[in-house]
Amino acid sequence: MDILKKIENFREEEERLKWEGTFADYLDLLREKPYVAQTAHSRVYHMIKDAGVEEENGGKKYSFFSDQIYGLEESIEKLVEEYFHSAAKRLDVRKRILLLMGPVSGGKSTLVTMLKRGLEQYSRSDQGAVYAIKGCPMHEDPLHLIPQHLRGDFFEEYGVKIEGNLSPLNMMRLEQEYGGRIEDVMVERIFFSEDKRTGIGTFSPSDPKSQDIADLTGSIDFSTIAEYGSESDPRAYRFDGELNKANRGMMEFQEMLKCDEKFLWHLLSLTQEGNFKAGRFALISADELIVAHTNESEYKSFISNKKNEALHSRIIVMKIPYNLKVSEEERIYKKMIQDSDLSHVHIAPHALKVAAIFTILTRLKDPKKQGVDLVKKMRLYDGESVEGFNSQDLEELKAEHPDEGMSGIDPRYVINRISSAIIRKQLTSINALDVLRSIKEGLNQHASISQEDRERYMDFIAVARKEYDKIAKKEVQKAFVYSYDESAKTLMDNYLDNVEAYCNKNKLRDPLTGEEMTPDEKLMRSIEEQIGISENAKKAFREEILIRISAYARKGKKFDYNSHERLREAIQKKLFADLKDIVKITTSVKTPDESQLKKVNEVIARLIDEHGYNSTSANELLRYVGSLLNR
């Protein structure tokens, strides 16, 4: 389907979704669909919930955020459950400004943008439909037409609570245009749009001397004073401030704490009472979610000022720290690269992972727990299994530093360094070493990094390099294994036969000679030692393997190479250890003979076909690993 056809379909859909009727028609609609009368906070919560919720590792993962925000599941769960869910239930938390606090490039703006774009789409759905008094510049809730003394009766009949009073403009229109007949007032369906300033507003501070409070609350239209005769006539007022236009939806207050105090005073009444003062009118009701964002230093400065106590009590702060998982950081880089003009450049496997390892290390705090270093902590955070540690240890590590993730290197810096390496060297292929080299060069030019931090970060680059060395060796050794899976399966079957005989105190029968043999202790230990199983722990490990085999057999499942993660790792390492000398010789010979050349070409082909390298990065990897093995 071409783009013009899609535009036409969109236009037709817009027409189909439009609805217009009297207030009486709207009440019929409300009886059928009571959810159309939900509050702004409730609408945001249901928008997030309707997108899908998954239970994961004892927590909740919200599909609404999963395509754009990575590694912040715990922060987002807290935000949704403690703020949006509570606010949707009309608890007192909805009378608070939501302040997202976190470091630069941590995802605050992305999160707010997602809420805005999401509301635009959700208002076009049946569940998220929004109805307003037709012709009202503030898209006022039609239920404000119900007089105060009848709202109790209305709740009994419809089960819907009404909050807020009719605005001065609509009060005048009710009398003058409709003769006081509430049932005849026209109602229309509206669609949120930031561009059209419907239900979504954005306020950004500028010079306090030039910025006018009218930006928030609207202003008098002096050209109409002669026509209407008074500044207190609502027809002479432009209800076009951000608070007016964001009614029924949400307003983003960018860098709120940089604002002049007088701009923040209006938020006191709006948050607590749901109304604000504009012009020479009574208080104007507004139902909107106010989201602001700031960094930690500005927030600390704000709360230290006693004059801000009233507003501070009306703010709920949600920390949005940096992601602390290597795998999720890698996803962030991939997305940023896909969204840029660098998507044509070949980035070798593990290049972004190594950059992510460095970045995460800069964000982690030194663990207090005995036996844990930063690398082990990093692996535990990323969901990897680390011998001797469990989920309880992970929770204890997370509780050690509540402010973890609020400092360190941001994702934009890494992407900037990758871009710099590509553009400066005119590369079409970039590997892990290129990335680390560029990050290191950038640290020397980074003005905001202290000398102490720079030295720490240099150490982390060295750690990331060591991690890459392990990955690179493993990748090449794996590619060198001919019929890798078959070799691994044979070795494992041999190991399991010996383990079974050992645990059952039986003998093995030699398949060639038929003679009985004792279990091959040397073979079993050569495999177990690869994953650090000590002499004292070998019996327990072997018995655990046998129990696992029995459990699989009872369920009618076959125990295979992938059934036990640690055993699989041990088998891999044993195969690699046996191949080390072959790899070493083949990659280091300057003029390889025909058989060696054939082997190298096979390995390069396997790296390209199965591991995602191109010919340049595969050759670079082989040369690098050859140099590592010959040291």
XYZ file of C-alpha atoms in Angstrom:
631
model
C 0.000 0.000 0.000
C 1.504 3.357 -1.017
C 1.734 6.307 1.352
C -1.082 8.296 -0.279
C -3.468 5.385 0.190
C -2.485 5.170 3.847
C -3.145 8.907 4.254
C -6.573 8.448 2.686
C -7.347 5.533 5.020
C -6.248 7.609 8.017
C -8.583 10.422 6.931
C -11.483 7.984 6.575
C -10.757 6.550 10.015
C -10.795 10.085 11.487
C -14.255 10.656 10.022
C -15.510 7.298 11.281
C -14.392 8.006 14.854
C -16.041 11.435 15.062
C -19.109 11.690 17.297
C -21.406 14.586 18.041
C -24.638 14.763 19.971
C -26.547 16.530 22.721
C -25.778 16.135 26.411
C -28.800 13.825 26.591
C -27.225 11.628 23.870
C -23.956 11.665 25.823
C -25.722 10.394 28.958
C -27.119 7.475 26.922
C -23.567 6.748 25.760
C -22.288 7.031 29.336
C -24.855 4.525 30.573
C -23.552 2.061 27.977
C -19.841 2.898 28.459
C -19.239 4.378 31.942
C -15.444 4.292 31.403
C -15.625 7.331 29.076
C -16.050 9.488 32.213
C -12.717 8.434 33.736
C -10.230 10.985 35.072
C -6.989 11.938 33.308
C -4.906 9.830 35.719
C -7.192 6.848 35.266
C -6.962 7.165 31.490
C -3.147 7.119 31.602
C -3.126 4.068 33.900
C -5.542 2.092 31.727
C -3.619 3.080 28.595
C -0.486 1.483 30.097
C -2.382 -1.543 31.472
C -4.306 -2.215 28.242
C -1.026 -2.475 26.299
C -0.218 -5.652 28.275
C 1.444 -6.651 31.544
C 3.778 -9.622 31.980
C 4.825 -11.209 35.260
C 8.605 -11.561 35.161
C 11.000 -12.624 37.974
C 8.489 -11.663 40.644
C 7.917 -8.215 39.106
C 5.786 -6.709 36.356
C 6.891 -5.760 32.881
C 4.702 -3.272 30.995
C 4.577 -3.775 27.235
C 3.722 -0.084 26.762
C 7.320 0.876 27.609
C 9.189 -2.232 26.415
C 9.985 -1.029 22.861
C 11.645 2.212 23.937
C 12.896 1.952 27.523
C 15.277 -0.816 28.540
C 16.514 -2.031 31.909
C 14.255 0.188 34.047
C 11.555 -2.393 34.836
C 11.716 -1.841 38.610
C 11.514 1.964 38.305
C 8.633 1.739 35.841
C 6.737 -0.780 37.989
C 7.057 1.586 40.945
C 5.902 4.522 38.793
C 2.864 2.674 37.428
C 1.762 0.974 40.645
C 2.597 3.615 43.249
C 1.575 6.661 41.214
C -0.668 5.925 38.223
C -2.601 3.013 39.769
C -3.175 4.851 43.053
C -4.101 8.057 41.221
C -6.543 6.131 39.014
C -8.321 5.003 42.211
C -8.724 8.701 43.156
C -6.336 8.356 46.084
C -4.563 11.467 47.338
C -1.468 10.768 45.238
C -3.284 12.166 42.185
C -3.064 15.566 43.849
C 0.709 15.515 43.431
C 2.934 16.680 40.611
C 4.862 13.736 39.221
C 8.544 14.696 39.198
C 10.877 12.342 37.339
C 14.388 12.743 38.700
C 17.466 11.191 37.174
C 20.757 11.725 35.359
C 21.076 13.102 31.815
C 20.133 10.758 28.971
C 18.575 8.341 31.456
C 15.170 8.077 29.747
C 13.075 10.759 31.513
C 12.181 12.693 28.351
C 11.649 9.461 26.413
C 9.217 8.247 29.074
C 7.212 11.497 28.993
C 7.168 11.523 25.181
C 5.867 7.945 25.199
C 3.027 8.948 27.532
C 2.122 11.871 25.243
C 2.254 9.839 22.022
C 0.445 6.988 23.761
C -2.404 9.263 24.868
C -2.778 10.553 21.320
C -3.277 6.989 20.082
C -5.340 5.865 23.075
C -7.860 8.699 22.638
C -8.597 7.213 19.203
C -9.508 3.837 20.734
C -12.876 2.849 22.196
C -11.483 2.407 25.739
C -9.658 5.744 25.663
C -12.402 7.849 24.024
C -12.715 11.406 25.401
C -15.816 13.602 25.109
C -16.002 17.348 25.692
C -18.426 20.267 25.487
C -18.375 21.311 21.845
C -16.592 24.577 21.110
C -14.911 24.759 24.526
C -11.257 25.882 24.263
C -10.492 23.821 27.400
C -12.260 20.652 26.131
C -14.344 20.688 29.321
C -15.878 17.540 30.788
C -19.621 17.545 29.868
C -20.507 16.238 33.352
C -19.599 19.653 34.791
C -23.027 20.686 33.442
C -24.726 18.648 36.181
C -25.618 21.064 39.035
C -23.933 20.475 42.402
C -27.173 19.582 44.215
C -27.936 16.775 41.727
C -24.505 15.121 41.693
C -25.365 12.720 44.518
C -28.417 11.523 42.562
C -26.289 11.258 39.432
C -23.778 9.024 41.245
C -26.559 6.724 42.457
C -27.944 6.396 38.928
C -24.723 6.214 36.870
C -22.055 5.205 39.411
C -19.852 8.084 38.267
C -18.349 10.738 40.570
C -18.249 14.289 39.241
C -15.457 16.655 40.281
C -15.020 20.239 39.143
C -17.254 23.160 38.247
C -18.436 24.540 34.945
C -16.016 27.099 33.539
C -17.072 30.788 33.268
C -17.211 30.592 29.466
C -19.441 27.505 29.354
C -21.646 28.913 32.148
C -22.292 31.939 29.938
C -22.806 29.786 26.832
C -25.299 27.563 28.692
C -27.467 30.575 29.444
C -27.047 32.523 26.199
C -26.838 29.745 23.562
C -28.969 27.020 25.150
C -31.373 29.031 27.374
C -30.243 27.064 30.428
C -31.335 23.711 28.863
C -28.445 21.447 29.920
C -29.786 18.492 27.933
C -29.419 20.448 24.661
C -25.744 21.411 25.111
C -23.715 19.921 22.268
C -21.004 17.370 23.080
C -18.298 16.047 20.742
C -15.601 13.415 20.799
C -12.098 14.906 20.898
C -8.726 13.414 20.005
C -5.638 14.338 21.960
C -2.909 15.994 19.922
C 0.143 17.881 21.113
C 0.466 19.574 17.717
C -3.149 20.809 17.797
C -2.866 21.598 21.533
C -5.739 19.331 22.472
C -5.397 17.579 25.827
C -1.593 17.687 25.785
C 0.491 20.702 26.758
C 4.191 21.398 27.123
C 5.663 24.241 29.136
C 9.335 25.124 28.864
C 10.921 27.844 31.016
C 12.699 30.762 29.402
C 14.019 34.103 30.622
C 11.946 35.000 33.748
C 11.980 38.664 32.711
C 10.286 38.006 29.384
C 8.137 34.952 30.149
C 4.510 35.765 30.897
C 2.188 33.873 33.261
C -0.260 33.916 30.327
C 1.807 31.071 28.869
C 0.255 28.920 31.582
C -3.202 30.370 32.228
C -4.207 32.285 29.100
C -4.759 36.041 28.798
C -7.202 38.836 28.042
C -7.807 39.543 24.370
C -7.705 43.343 24.478
C -9.037 43.609 20.918
C -12.410 42.326 22.178
C -12.777 44.629 25.220
C -14.633 47.233 23.135
C -17.032 44.539 21.872
C -17.750 42.845 25.224
C -17.228 45.857 27.494
C -15.448 44.177 30.392
C -12.281 42.282 31.205
C -14.365 39.926 33.363
C -16.441 38.784 30.368
C -15.172 35.256 29.590
C -15.596 35.895 25.861
C -12.852 38.527 26.146
C -10.430 35.971 27.533
C -8.221 33.602 25.552
C -8.194 30.238 27.337
C -5.062 29.207 25.485
C -2.433 28.706 28.207
C -0.783 25.330 28.615
C -2.882 24.531 31.702
C -6.043 25.297 29.712
C -5.081 23.256 26.675
C -3.764 20.279 28.683
C -7.112 19.868 30.466
C -8.425 16.244 30.349
C -4.939 14.954 29.461
C -1.415 15.762 30.589
C 1.040 18.619 30.714
C 4.794 18.244 30.556
C 6.581 20.805 32.706
C 10.091 20.775 31.267
C 12.874 21.634 33.724
C 10.221 22.681 36.265
C 12.710 23.568 38.988
C 14.375 26.133 36.703
C 11.123 28.104 36.587
C 10.486 31.390 38.275
C 8.566 30.963 41.571
C 5.445 32.794 40.372
C 4.927 30.157 37.679
C 4.951 27.418 40.294
C 2.410 29.097 42.591
C -0.401 28.223 40.167
C 0.450 24.569 40.573
C -0.298 24.636 44.326
C -4.039 25.059 43.837
C -4.183 22.947 40.686
C -2.618 19.912 42.347
C -4.472 20.098 45.669
C -7.894 21.412 44.627
C -7.988 20.629 40.910
C -8.377 24.262 39.859
C -6.350 27.373 39.069
C -6.863 31.137 38.918
C -7.015 32.918 35.574
C -8.004 36.523 34.869
C -10.915 38.052 36.740
C -12.847 34.811 37.094
C -13.668 32.309 39.764
C -11.287 29.336 40.041
C -11.229 27.265 36.852
C -11.422 23.484 37.212
C -8.866 21.340 35.407
C -8.323 17.587 35.330
C -4.813 16.891 34.136
C -1.687 14.955 34.932
C 1.324 17.215 35.462
C 4.671 15.574 34.758
C 7.941 17.373 35.361
C 11.551 16.226 35.133
C 14.820 17.383 36.603
C 18.262 16.193 37.645
C 19.404 15.321 41.164
C 21.508 18.433 41.855
C 18.668 20.815 40.917
C 16.242 18.846 43.066
C 18.544 19.007 46.106
C 18.937 22.753 45.605
C 15.135 23.112 45.338
C 14.317 21.244 48.576
C 17.032 23.092 50.506
C 15.157 26.371 49.890
C 12.584 26.840 52.684
C 10.388 28.974 50.414
C 9.633 25.870 48.343
C 8.187 23.788 51.206
C 4.543 24.196 50.126
C 5.245 23.023 46.593
C 7.633 20.317 47.744
C 4.820 18.716 49.775
C 2.754 18.537 46.579
C 5.418 16.716 44.561
C 5.914 12.977 44.339
C 9.441 12.145 43.205
C 10.131 9.070 41.090
C 13.765 8.231 40.476
C 14.642 7.275 36.902
C 18.220 5.993 37.218
C 20.479 4.680 34.474
C 19.969 1.101 33.364
C 22.293 -1.307 35.232
C 22.035 -4.387 32.990
C 24.666 -5.016 30.293
C 22.237 -6.800 27.951
C 19.711 -3.944 28.163
C 22.420 -1.305 27.656
C 23.414 -3.139 24.489
C 19.798 -2.911 23.307
C 19.838 0.849 23.962
C 22.915 1.257 21.734
C 21.407 -0.899 18.977
C 18.250 1.206 18.978
C 20.175 4.499 18.944
C 22.277 3.265 16.017
C 19.212 2.053 14.095
C 17.616 5.485 14.560
C 20.769 7.225 13.256
C 22.545 7.413 9.897
C 25.074 4.808 11.083
C 22.789 1.833 10.459
C 24.763 0.897 7.276
C 28.018 0.392 9.238
C 28.892 -3.198 10.180
C 29.352 -3.392 13.935
C 31.117 -6.623 14.847
C 29.431 -8.920 17.381
C 30.220 -8.063 21.012
C 31.475 -4.539 20.159
C 28.379 -2.971 21.737
C 28.413 -5.500 24.594
C 31.976 -4.526 25.528
C 30.997 -0.832 25.457
C 28.009 -1.701 27.660
C 30.273 -3.540 30.137
C 32.402 -0.405 30.494
C 29.357 1.861 30.871
C 27.622 -0.295 33.475
C 30.821 -0.552 35.543
C 30.957 3.275 35.735
C 27.405 3.309 37.165
C 27.793 0.601 39.797
C 28.782 1.304 43.379
C 31.433 -0.858 45.042
C 29.738 -3.796 46.769
C 30.033 -4.189 50.538
C 29.145 -7.877 50.445
C 32.093 -10.200 50.981
C 33.264 -12.181 47.971
C 31.619 -9.880 45.417
C 33.591 -7.613 43.120
C 32.161 -5.195 40.545
C 32.333 -7.718 37.688
C 30.434 -10.370 39.670
C 27.916 -7.735 40.719
C 27.502 -6.672 37.081
C 26.838 -10.298 36.062
C 24.331 -10.861 38.862
C 22.481 -7.669 37.893
C 22.288 -8.932 34.303
C 20.639 -12.178 35.384
C 23.711 -14.372 34.942
C 24.323 -17.207 37.394
C 27.413 -16.672 39.549
C 28.582 -19.617 41.614
C 27.952 -19.210 45.316
C 25.325 -16.483 44.933
C 21.519 -16.583 44.627
C 18.547 -14.247 44.212
C 18.667 -13.319 47.910
C 22.243 -12.075 47.464
C 21.108 -10.028 44.465
C 18.402 -8.298 46.531
C 20.942 -7.546 49.277
C 23.319 -6.000 46.721
C 20.549 -3.788 45.333
C 19.637 -2.618 48.841
C 23.219 -1.562 49.655
C 23.136 1.644 47.563
C 19.657 3.207 47.057
C 21.171 5.910 44.805
C 22.926 3.432 42.488
C 22.513 4.298 38.829
C 22.195 8.046 39.412
C 25.713 8.696 38.116
C 28.173 7.304 35.577
C 28.621 7.420 31.811
C 25.472 8.092 29.759
C 24.473 6.217 26.561
C 24.838 9.292 24.344
C 28.537 9.549 25.189
C 29.156 5.970 23.979
C 27.201 6.505 20.754
C 29.081 9.766 20.167
C 32.404 7.925 20.542
C 31.299 5.159 18.157
C 30.226 7.832 15.665
C 33.556 9.604 16.090
C 35.515 6.411 15.366
C 33.468 5.666 12.245
C 33.522 9.175 10.790
C 37.126 10.046 11.647
C 38.575 6.816 10.271
C 36.065 6.444 7.440
C 35.349 2.888 8.614
C 32.596 0.664 7.218
C 33.256 -1.987 9.878
C 33.980 -1.417 13.563
C 34.955 -3.906 16.279
C 35.151 -3.954 20.087
C 38.734 -2.673 20.183
C 37.859 0.301 17.946
C 35.001 1.174 20.321
C 37.100 0.887 23.497
C 39.917 2.912 21.916
C 37.503 5.695 20.968
C 35.913 5.719 24.455
C 39.368 5.977 26.014
C 40.379 8.892 23.753
C 37.121 10.669 24.587
C 37.707 10.480 28.352
C 40.765 12.711 28.002
C 38.656 15.347 26.230
C 35.613 15.103 28.556
C 35.620 18.362 30.514
C 32.993 17.373 33.104
C 34.814 14.242 34.316
C 37.070 14.748 37.354
C 40.625 13.420 37.374
C 39.672 10.845 40.018
C 36.741 9.549 37.932
C 38.888 9.552 34.790
C 41.410 7.237 36.466
C 38.609 4.919 37.635
C 37.109 4.866 34.157
C 40.481 3.998 32.631
C 40.574 0.972 34.948
C 37.096 -0.024 33.771
C 38.251 0.127 30.147
C 40.983 -2.367 31.094
C 38.369 -4.611 32.760
C 36.113 -4.404 29.685
C 39.117 -5.318 27.520
C 39.769 -8.436 29.666
C 36.122 -9.441 29.360
C 36.355 -9.048 25.592
C 39.508 -11.194 25.507
C 37.526 -14.054 27.099
C 34.627 -13.584 24.690
C 36.925 -13.403 21.627
C 38.844 -16.578 22.582
C 35.614 -18.446 23.181
C 34.147 -17.270 19.858
C 37.174 -18.385 17.823
C 37.639 -21.653 19.663
C 33.970 -22.447 19.156
C 34.252 -21.706 15.441
C 37.296 -24.040 15.230
C 35.344 -27.015 16.545
C 34.304 -29.121 13.571
C 30.843 -30.636 14.118
C 30.806 -28.793 17.451
C 27.447 -30.073 18.681
C 28.301 -33.656 17.755
C 31.656 -33.457 19.578
C 29.992 -31.923 22.636
C 27.246 -34.580 22.679
C 29.780 -37.419 22.469
C 31.869 -35.949 25.283
C 28.800 -35.403 27.458
C 27.444 -38.929 26.893
C 30.838 -40.291 27.881
C 30.841 -38.123 31.024
C 27.295 -39.150 32.000
C 28.081 -42.858 31.584
C 31.000 -42.433 33.970
C 28.966 -40.359 36.448
C 26.168 -42.951 36.514
C 28.656 -45.765 37.156
C 30.417 -43.694 39.856
C 27.214 -42.806 41.740
C 25.788 -46.348 41.520
C 29.192 -47.889 42.360
C 29.101 -49.897 39.129
C 31.680 -50.793 36.478
C 31.675 -49.659 32.856
C 32.028 -52.014 29.907
C 34.568 -51.117 27.201
C 32.627 -50.933 23.883
C 35.577 -52.409 21.934
C 37.035 -55.121 24.198
C 33.979 -55.808 26.342
C 36.058 -55.813 29.525
C 34.870 -54.090 32.711
C 36.469 -50.775 33.729
C 36.237 -48.500 36.738
C 34.745 -45.012 36.065
C 37.274 -42.674 34.411
C 38.034 -40.277 37.250
C 40.566 -38.360 35.162
C 37.984 -37.645 32.430
C 35.299 -36.557 34.940
C 37.667 -34.250 36.814
C 39.036 -32.729 33.587
C 35.487 -31.593 32.792
C 34.417 -30.570 36.306
C 37.534 -28.518 36.921
C 36.558 -26.281 33.950
C 33.799 -24.746 36.102
C 35.655 -24.802 39.417
C 34.128 -27.925 40.989
C 36.515 -28.807 43.818
C 37.566 -32.331 44.865
C 35.284 -32.069 47.894
C 32.295 -30.884 45.835
C 32.575 -33.429 42.984
C 30.355 -36.094 44.651
C 27.500 -33.625 45.291
C 27.753 -32.252 41.724
C 27.622 -35.741 40.172
C 24.681 -36.792 42.346
C 22.837 -33.588 41.385
C 23.367 -34.449 37.704
C 21.959 -37.948 38.281
C 18.904 -36.547 40.104
C 18.313 -34.178 37.179
C 18.476 -37.102 34.695
C 15.948 -39.074 36.811
C 13.600 -36.075 37.011
C 13.695 -35.695 33.206
C 13.056 -39.450 32.762
C 9.983 -39.327 35.057
C 8.514 -36.541 32.941
C 9.227 -38.493 29.758
C 11.801 -35.909 28.617
C 15.282 -36.596 27.289
C 18.251 -35.148 29.173
C 20.458 -33.601 26.495
C 23.346 -31.197 25.990
C 21.235 -28.140 26.825
C 19.491 -29.575 29.913
C 22.084 -28.468 32.459
C 23.614 -25.010 32.027
C 26.747 -25.528 34.144
C 27.496 -28.939 32.634
C 27.127 -27.456 29.151
C 29.598 -24.710 30.085
C 32.061 -27.308 31.426
C 31.827 -29.393 28.222
C 32.428 -26.281 26.081
C 35.446 -25.220 28.103
C 36.921 -28.737 27.973
C 36.568 -28.856 24.182
C 38.103 -25.394 23.873
C 41.018 -26.319 26.137
C 41.760 -29.358 23.973
C 41.693 -27.165 20.831
C 43.798 -24.299 22.157
C 47.078 -25.456 20.601
C 45.481 -26.013 17.182
C 43.989 -22.498 17.232
C 47.290 -21.039 18.387
C 49.328 -22.592 15.577
C 46.801 -21.901 12.808
C 46.255 -18.220 13.637
C 49.882 -17.308 14.282
C 51.628 -18.831 11.236
C 52.480 -16.040 8.791
C 52.580 -18.317 5.754
C 50.118 -21.151 6.523
C 50.289 -24.348 4.510
C 47.367 -25.573 2.442
C 45.658 -27.513 5.271
C 46.051 -24.615 7.706
C 44.730 -22.152 5.115
C 41.732 -24.410 4.520
C 41.056 -24.546 8.273
C 41.302 -20.742 8.589
C 38.894 -20.249 5.673
C 36.443 -22.706 7.243
C 36.589 -20.798 10.533
C 36.066 -17.423 8.797
C 33.096 -18.861 6.887
C 31.610 -20.160 10.145
C 32.137 -16.805 11.885
C 30.354 -15.059 9.010
C 27.510 -17.568 8.564
C 26.777 -18.450 12.180
C 28.078 -15.622 14.351
C 27.266 -12.400 12.460
C 30.754 -11.239 11.409
C 31.732 -9.925 7.982
C 35.018 -10.878 6.299
C 36.865 -7.822 7.711
C 35.777 -8.284 11.336
C 36.243 -12.091 11.177
C 39.855 -11.720 9.985
C 40.527 -9.051 12.644
C 39.118 -11.355 15.333
C 41.320 -14.268 14.222
C 44.464 -12.132 14.214
C 43.640 -10.709 17.642
C 42.945 -14.092 19.250
C 46.113 -15.499 17.670
C 48.118 -12.732 19.342
C 46.379 -13.401 22.691
C 47.165 -17.131 22.605
C 50.800 -16.516 21.718
C 51.462 -14.166 24.633
